[in-house]
Short mmCIF file of C-alpha atoms and ligand atoms in Angstrom, two decimals:
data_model
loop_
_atom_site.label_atom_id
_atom_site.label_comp_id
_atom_site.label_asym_id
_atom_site.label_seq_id
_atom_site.Cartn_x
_atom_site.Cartn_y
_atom_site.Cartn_z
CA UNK J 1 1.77 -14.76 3.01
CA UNK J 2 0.13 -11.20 3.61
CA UNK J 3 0.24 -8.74 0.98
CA UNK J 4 0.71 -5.07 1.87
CA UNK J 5 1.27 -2.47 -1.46
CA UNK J 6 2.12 0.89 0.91
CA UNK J 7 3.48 2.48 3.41
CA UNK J 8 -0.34 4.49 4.95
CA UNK J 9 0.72 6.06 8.10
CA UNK J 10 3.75 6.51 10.69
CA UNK J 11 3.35 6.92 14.34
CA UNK J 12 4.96 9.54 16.81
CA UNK J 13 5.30 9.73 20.51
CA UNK J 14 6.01 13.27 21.73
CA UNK J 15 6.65 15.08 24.40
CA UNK J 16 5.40 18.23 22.81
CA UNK J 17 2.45 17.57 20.46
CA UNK J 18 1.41 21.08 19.60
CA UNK J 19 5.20 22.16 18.61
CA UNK J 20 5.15 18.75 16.57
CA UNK J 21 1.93 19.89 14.82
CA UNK J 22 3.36 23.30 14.33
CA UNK J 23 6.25 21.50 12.40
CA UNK J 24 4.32 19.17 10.67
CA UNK J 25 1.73 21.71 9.34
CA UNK J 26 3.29 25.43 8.91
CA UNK J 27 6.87 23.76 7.91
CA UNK J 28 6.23 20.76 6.43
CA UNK J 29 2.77 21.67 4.86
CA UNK J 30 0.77 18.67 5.92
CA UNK J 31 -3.06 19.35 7.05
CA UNK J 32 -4.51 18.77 10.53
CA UNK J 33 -7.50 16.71 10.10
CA UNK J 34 -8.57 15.55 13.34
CA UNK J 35 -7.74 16.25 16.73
CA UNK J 36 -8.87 13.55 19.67
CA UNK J 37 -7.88 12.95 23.13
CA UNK J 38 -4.63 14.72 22.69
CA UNK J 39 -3.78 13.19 20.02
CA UNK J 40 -2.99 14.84 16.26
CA UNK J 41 -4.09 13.43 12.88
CA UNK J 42 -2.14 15.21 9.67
CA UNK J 43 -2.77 13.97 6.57
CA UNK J 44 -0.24 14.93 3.11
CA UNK J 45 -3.19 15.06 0.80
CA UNK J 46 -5.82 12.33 0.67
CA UNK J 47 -5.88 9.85 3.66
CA UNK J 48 -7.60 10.83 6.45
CA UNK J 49 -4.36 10.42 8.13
CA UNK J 50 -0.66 9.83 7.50
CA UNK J 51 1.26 10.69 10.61
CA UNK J 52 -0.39 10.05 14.12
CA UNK J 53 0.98 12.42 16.95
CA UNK J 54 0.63 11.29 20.49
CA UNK J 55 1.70 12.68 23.53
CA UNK J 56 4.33 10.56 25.10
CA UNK J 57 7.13 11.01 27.91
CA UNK J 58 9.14 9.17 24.89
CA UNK J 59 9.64 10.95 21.68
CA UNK J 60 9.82 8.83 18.94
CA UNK J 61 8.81 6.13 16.54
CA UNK J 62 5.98 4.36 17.78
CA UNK J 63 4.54 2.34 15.18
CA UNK J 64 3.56 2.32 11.69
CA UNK J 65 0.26 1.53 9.31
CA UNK J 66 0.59 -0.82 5.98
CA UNK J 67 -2.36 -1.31 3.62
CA UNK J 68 -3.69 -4.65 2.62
CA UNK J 69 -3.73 -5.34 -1.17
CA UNK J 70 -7.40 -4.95 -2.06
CA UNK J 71 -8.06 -8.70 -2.27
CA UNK J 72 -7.40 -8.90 1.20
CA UNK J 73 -9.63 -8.00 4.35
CA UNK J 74 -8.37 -7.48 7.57
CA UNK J 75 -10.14 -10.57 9.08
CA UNK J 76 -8.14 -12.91 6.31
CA UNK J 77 -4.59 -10.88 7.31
CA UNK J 78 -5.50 -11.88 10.84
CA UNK J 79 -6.19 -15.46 9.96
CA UNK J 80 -3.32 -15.67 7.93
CA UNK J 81 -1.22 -14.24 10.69
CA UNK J 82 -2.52 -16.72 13.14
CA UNK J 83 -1.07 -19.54 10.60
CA UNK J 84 1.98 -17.79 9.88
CA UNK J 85 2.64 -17.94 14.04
CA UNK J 86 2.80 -14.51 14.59
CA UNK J 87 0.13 -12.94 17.48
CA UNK J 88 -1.93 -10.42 15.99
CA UNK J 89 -4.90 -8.41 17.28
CA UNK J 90 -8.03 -7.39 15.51
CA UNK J 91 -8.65 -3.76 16.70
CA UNK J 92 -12.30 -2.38 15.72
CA UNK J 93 -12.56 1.62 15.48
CA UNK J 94 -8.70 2.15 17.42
CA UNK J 95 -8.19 4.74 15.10
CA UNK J 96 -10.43 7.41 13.41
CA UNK J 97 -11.08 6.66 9.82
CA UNK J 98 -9.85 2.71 10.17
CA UNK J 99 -13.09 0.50 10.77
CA UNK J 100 -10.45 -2.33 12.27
CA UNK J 101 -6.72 -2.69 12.11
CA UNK J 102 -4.78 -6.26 12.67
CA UNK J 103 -2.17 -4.67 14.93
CA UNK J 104 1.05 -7.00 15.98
CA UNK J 105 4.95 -6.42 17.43
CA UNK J 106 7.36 -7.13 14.68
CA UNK J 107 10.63 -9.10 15.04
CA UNK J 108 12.52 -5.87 16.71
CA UNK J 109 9.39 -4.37 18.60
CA UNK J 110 8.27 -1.89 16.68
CA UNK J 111 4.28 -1.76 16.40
CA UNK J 112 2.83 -2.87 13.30
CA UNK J 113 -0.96 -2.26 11.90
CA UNK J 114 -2.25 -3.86 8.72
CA UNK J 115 -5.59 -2.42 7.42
CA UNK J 116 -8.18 -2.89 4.53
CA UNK J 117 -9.79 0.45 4.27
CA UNK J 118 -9.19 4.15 5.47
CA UNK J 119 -11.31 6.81 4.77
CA UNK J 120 -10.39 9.40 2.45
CA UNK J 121 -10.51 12.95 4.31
CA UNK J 122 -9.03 14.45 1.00
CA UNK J 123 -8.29 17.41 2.16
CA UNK J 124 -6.00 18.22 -0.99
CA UNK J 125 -2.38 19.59 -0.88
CA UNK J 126 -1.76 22.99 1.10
CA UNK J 127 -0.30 25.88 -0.46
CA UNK J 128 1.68 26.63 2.27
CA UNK J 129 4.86 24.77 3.76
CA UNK J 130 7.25 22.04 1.79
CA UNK J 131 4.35 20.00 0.69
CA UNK J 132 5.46 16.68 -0.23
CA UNK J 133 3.83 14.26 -2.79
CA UNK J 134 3.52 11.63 0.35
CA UNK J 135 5.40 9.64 2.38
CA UNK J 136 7.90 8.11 0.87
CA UNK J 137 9.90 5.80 3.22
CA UNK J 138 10.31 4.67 6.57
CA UNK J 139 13.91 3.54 7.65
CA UNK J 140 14.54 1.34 11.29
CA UNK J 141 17.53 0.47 13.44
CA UNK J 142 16.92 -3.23 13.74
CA UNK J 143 19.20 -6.11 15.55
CA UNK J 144 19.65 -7.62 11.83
CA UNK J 145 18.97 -6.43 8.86
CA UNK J 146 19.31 -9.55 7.48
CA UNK J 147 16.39 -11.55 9.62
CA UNK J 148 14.24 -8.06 9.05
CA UNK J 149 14.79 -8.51 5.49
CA UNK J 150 13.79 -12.08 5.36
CA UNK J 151 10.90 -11.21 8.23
CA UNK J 152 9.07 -8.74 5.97
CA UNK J 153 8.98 -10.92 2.78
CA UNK J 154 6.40 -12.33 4.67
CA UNK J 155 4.32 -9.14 4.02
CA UNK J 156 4.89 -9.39 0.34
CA UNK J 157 7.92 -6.91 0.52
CA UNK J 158 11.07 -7.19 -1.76
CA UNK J 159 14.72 -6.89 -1.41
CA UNK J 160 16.18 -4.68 -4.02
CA UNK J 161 19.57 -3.39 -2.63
CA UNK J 162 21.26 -3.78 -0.11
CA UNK J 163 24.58 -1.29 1.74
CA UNK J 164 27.07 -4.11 2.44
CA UNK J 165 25.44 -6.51 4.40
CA UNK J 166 24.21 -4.16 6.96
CA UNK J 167 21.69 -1.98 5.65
CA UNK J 168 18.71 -3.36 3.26
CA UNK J 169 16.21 -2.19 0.90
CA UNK J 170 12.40 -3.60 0.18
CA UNK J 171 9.61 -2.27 -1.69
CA UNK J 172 5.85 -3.38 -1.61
CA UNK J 173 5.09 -1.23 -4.77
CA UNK J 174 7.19 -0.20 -7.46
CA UNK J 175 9.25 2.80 -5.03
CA UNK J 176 12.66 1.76 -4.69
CA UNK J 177 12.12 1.51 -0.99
CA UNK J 178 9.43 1.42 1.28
CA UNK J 179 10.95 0.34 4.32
CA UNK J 180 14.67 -0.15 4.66
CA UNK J 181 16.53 -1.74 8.01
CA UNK J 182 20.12 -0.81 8.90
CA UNK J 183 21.41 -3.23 11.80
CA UNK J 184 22.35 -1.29 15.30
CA UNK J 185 22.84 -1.11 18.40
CA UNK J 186 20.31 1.29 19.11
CA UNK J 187 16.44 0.36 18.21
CA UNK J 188 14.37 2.91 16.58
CA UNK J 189 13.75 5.29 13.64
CA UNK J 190 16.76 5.64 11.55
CA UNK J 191 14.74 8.59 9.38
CA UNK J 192 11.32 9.14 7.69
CA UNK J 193 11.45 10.44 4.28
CA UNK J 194 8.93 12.34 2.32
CA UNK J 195 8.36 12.38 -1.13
CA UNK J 196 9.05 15.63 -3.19
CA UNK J 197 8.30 16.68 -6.64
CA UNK J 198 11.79 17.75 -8.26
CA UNK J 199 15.11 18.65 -7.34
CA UNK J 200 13.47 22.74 -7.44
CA UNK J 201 11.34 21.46 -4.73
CA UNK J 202 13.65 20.24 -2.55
CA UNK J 203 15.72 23.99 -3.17
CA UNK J 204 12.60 25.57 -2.16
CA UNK J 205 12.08 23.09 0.80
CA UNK J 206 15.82 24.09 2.22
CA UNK J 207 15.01 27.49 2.00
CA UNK J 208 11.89 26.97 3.65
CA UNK J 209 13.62 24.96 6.70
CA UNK J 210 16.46 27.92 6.95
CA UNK J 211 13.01 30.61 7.28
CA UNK J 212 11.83 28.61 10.44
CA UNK J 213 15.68 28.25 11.46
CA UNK J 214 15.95 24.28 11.11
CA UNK J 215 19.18 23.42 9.81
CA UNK J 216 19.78 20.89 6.74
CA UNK J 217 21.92 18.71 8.59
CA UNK J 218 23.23 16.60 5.26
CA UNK J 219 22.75 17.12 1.11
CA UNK J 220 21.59 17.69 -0.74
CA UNK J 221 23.34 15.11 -2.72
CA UNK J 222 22.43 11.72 -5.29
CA UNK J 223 22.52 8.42 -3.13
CA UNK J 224 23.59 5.11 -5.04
CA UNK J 225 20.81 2.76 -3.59
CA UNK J 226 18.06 4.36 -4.86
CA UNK J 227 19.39 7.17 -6.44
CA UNK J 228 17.14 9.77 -4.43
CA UNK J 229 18.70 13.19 -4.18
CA UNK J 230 18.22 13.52 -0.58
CA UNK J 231 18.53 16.09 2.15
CA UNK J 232 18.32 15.54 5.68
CA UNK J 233 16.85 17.44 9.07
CA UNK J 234 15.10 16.75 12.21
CA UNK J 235 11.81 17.47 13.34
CA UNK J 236 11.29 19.71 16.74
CA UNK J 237 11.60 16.13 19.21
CA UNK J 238 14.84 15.20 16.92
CA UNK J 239 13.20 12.08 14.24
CA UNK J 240 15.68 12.47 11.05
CA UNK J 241 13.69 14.04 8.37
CA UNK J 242 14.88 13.14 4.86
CA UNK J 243 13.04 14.93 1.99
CA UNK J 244 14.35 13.27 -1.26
CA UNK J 245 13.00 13.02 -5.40
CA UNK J 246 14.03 11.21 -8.21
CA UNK J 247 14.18 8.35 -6.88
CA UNK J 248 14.08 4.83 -8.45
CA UNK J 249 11.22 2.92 -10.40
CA UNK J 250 10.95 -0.77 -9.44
CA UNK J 251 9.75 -2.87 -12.36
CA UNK J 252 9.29 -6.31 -10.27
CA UNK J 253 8.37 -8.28 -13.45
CA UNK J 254 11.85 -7.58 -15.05
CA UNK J 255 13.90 -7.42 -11.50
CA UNK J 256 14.83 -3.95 -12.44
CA UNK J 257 14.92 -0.37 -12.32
CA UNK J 258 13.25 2.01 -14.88
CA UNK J 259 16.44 3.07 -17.20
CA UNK J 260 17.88 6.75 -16.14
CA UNK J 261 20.66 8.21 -17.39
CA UNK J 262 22.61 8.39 -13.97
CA UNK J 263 22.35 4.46 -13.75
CA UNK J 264 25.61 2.86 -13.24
CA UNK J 265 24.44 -0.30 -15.36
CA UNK J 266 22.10 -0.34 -18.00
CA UNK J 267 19.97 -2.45 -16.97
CA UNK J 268 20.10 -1.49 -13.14
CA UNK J 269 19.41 -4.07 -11.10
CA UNK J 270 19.26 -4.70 -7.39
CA UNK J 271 22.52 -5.34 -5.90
CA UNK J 272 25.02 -5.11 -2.93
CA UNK J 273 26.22 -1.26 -2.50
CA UNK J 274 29.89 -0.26 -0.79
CA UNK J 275 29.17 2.27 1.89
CA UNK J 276 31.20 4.87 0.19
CA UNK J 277 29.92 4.81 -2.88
CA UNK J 278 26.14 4.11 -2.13
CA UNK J 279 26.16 7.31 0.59
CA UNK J 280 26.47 9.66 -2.23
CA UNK J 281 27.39 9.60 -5.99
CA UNK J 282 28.55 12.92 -6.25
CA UNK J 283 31.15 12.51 -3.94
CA UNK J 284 30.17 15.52 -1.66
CA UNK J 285 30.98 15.62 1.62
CA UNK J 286 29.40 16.35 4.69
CA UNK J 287 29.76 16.25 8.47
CA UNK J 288 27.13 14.12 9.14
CA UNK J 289 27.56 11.00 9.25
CA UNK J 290 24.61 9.02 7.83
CA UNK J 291 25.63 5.51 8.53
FE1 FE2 N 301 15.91 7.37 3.01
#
């Protein structure tokens, strides 16, 4: 087995880079660190980088960066790969700031890198923009959620809840979710979400979208999986944006969430959601639909 404990970096193809990095730094708040061969390196805070922007005649998801616990160097990810039968790459200096990346295709396509060390651009949080804590979660349209599930255990990832049997949860860390896989039709992003501080945050982030004239297309309301309060938008090339707090504390060792006083058990502990009453707890509703 690999072990990966975050989510580093996510990956964009777009058809307009500079409106992207307009978005991503006067809205959003990130910082530009690096600019090379028309591509755009923003980082929330610390990393040297945790979005990529590339230009692309296809907007969208293009891949996505874990981090290898500390024990483990690229070299022994690939090797461990190689024995776990999937084809992986070494990559040496692919990226600014990685020294080499073990980049494979998982299961459904979507471009996976697995790295030791990044370098730490630090350029601290703006003061201008949203401004999230980090990245929070990435969330993909897969064939099966089920075999995606059971693919990324693999990667040390795992399952707390699941929506029915069609949309599930898995952590690397103790964040409810790091990645989550809802089964479609379609493949691709299903949203990113960022990390905020509290729910006066997210107010001030809402108000902030309606100043650049970006409508909040759902929330902001409590989900049951994860309890996040979420809201949702879309960036200028249309990725679903969710900005979200509160959200649940893994405690692997007890197989169980940190105690809060909107739990529906005491203890909380992973489990199979109804659509209905997973999509929001506060029974608000909205047009969009988000599954
Ligand atoms: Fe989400």
């Amino acid at each position: 087995m690999v072990r990966v404990f975050r989510l580093a970096y996510v990956h964009f193809g777009c058809t307009d880079v500079s409106a992207m990095v307009r978005y991503y730094t006067e809205v959003l708040g990130l910082s530009l660190t690096e600019e090379e061969g028309g591509r755009a390196y923003l980082s929330t805070a610390f990393d040297h980088h945790n979005i990529i922007l590339s230009p692309s005649s296809e907007p969208g998801l293009k891949g996505f960066g874990l981090q290898l616990a500390p024990d483990l160097s690229a070299a022994e990810a690939h090797a461990a790969l190689q024995r776990m039968g999937i084809a992986a790459e070494m990559k040496a200096d692919s990226l600014p700031a990685i020294p080499e990346i073990v980049q494979f295709t998982d299961m459904d396509g979507f471009e996976v890198h697995l790295f030791s060390q990044m370098e730490a651009t630090a350029p601290g949080f703006r003061s201008e923009g949203i401004v999230p804590n980090k990245v929070g979660h990435l969330s993909l349209r897969v064939r099966d959620a089920k075999r995606s599930v059971e693919y990324y255990k693999q990667f040390g990832f795992v399952n707390t809840d699941w929506i029915e049997s069609f949309f599930g949860f898995m952590t690397c860390n103790r964040d409810h979710h790091v990645l989550n896989f809802c089964t479609s039709d379609r493949k691709g992003m299903h949203h990113l979400a960022f990390e905020l501080r509290d729910y006066s945050h997210l107010v001030r982030s809402m108000d902030y979208l309606s100043k650049h004239e970006i409508p909040v297309l759902w929330g902001p309301s409590r989900h049951g999986a994860g309890h996040n309060i979420a809201t949702y938008h879309r960036d200028p090339e249309g990725n679903m944006i969710e900005l979200f707090t509160d959200a649940d504390v893994f405690i692997p060792e007890l197989n169980m969430f940190e105690p809060r006083p909107w739990h529906e058990t005491i203890p909380q502990r992973p489990r199979v959601w109804g659509t209905d009453e997973c999509i929001t707890r506060w029974g608000t509703a909205f047009e969009e639909a988000l599954v």
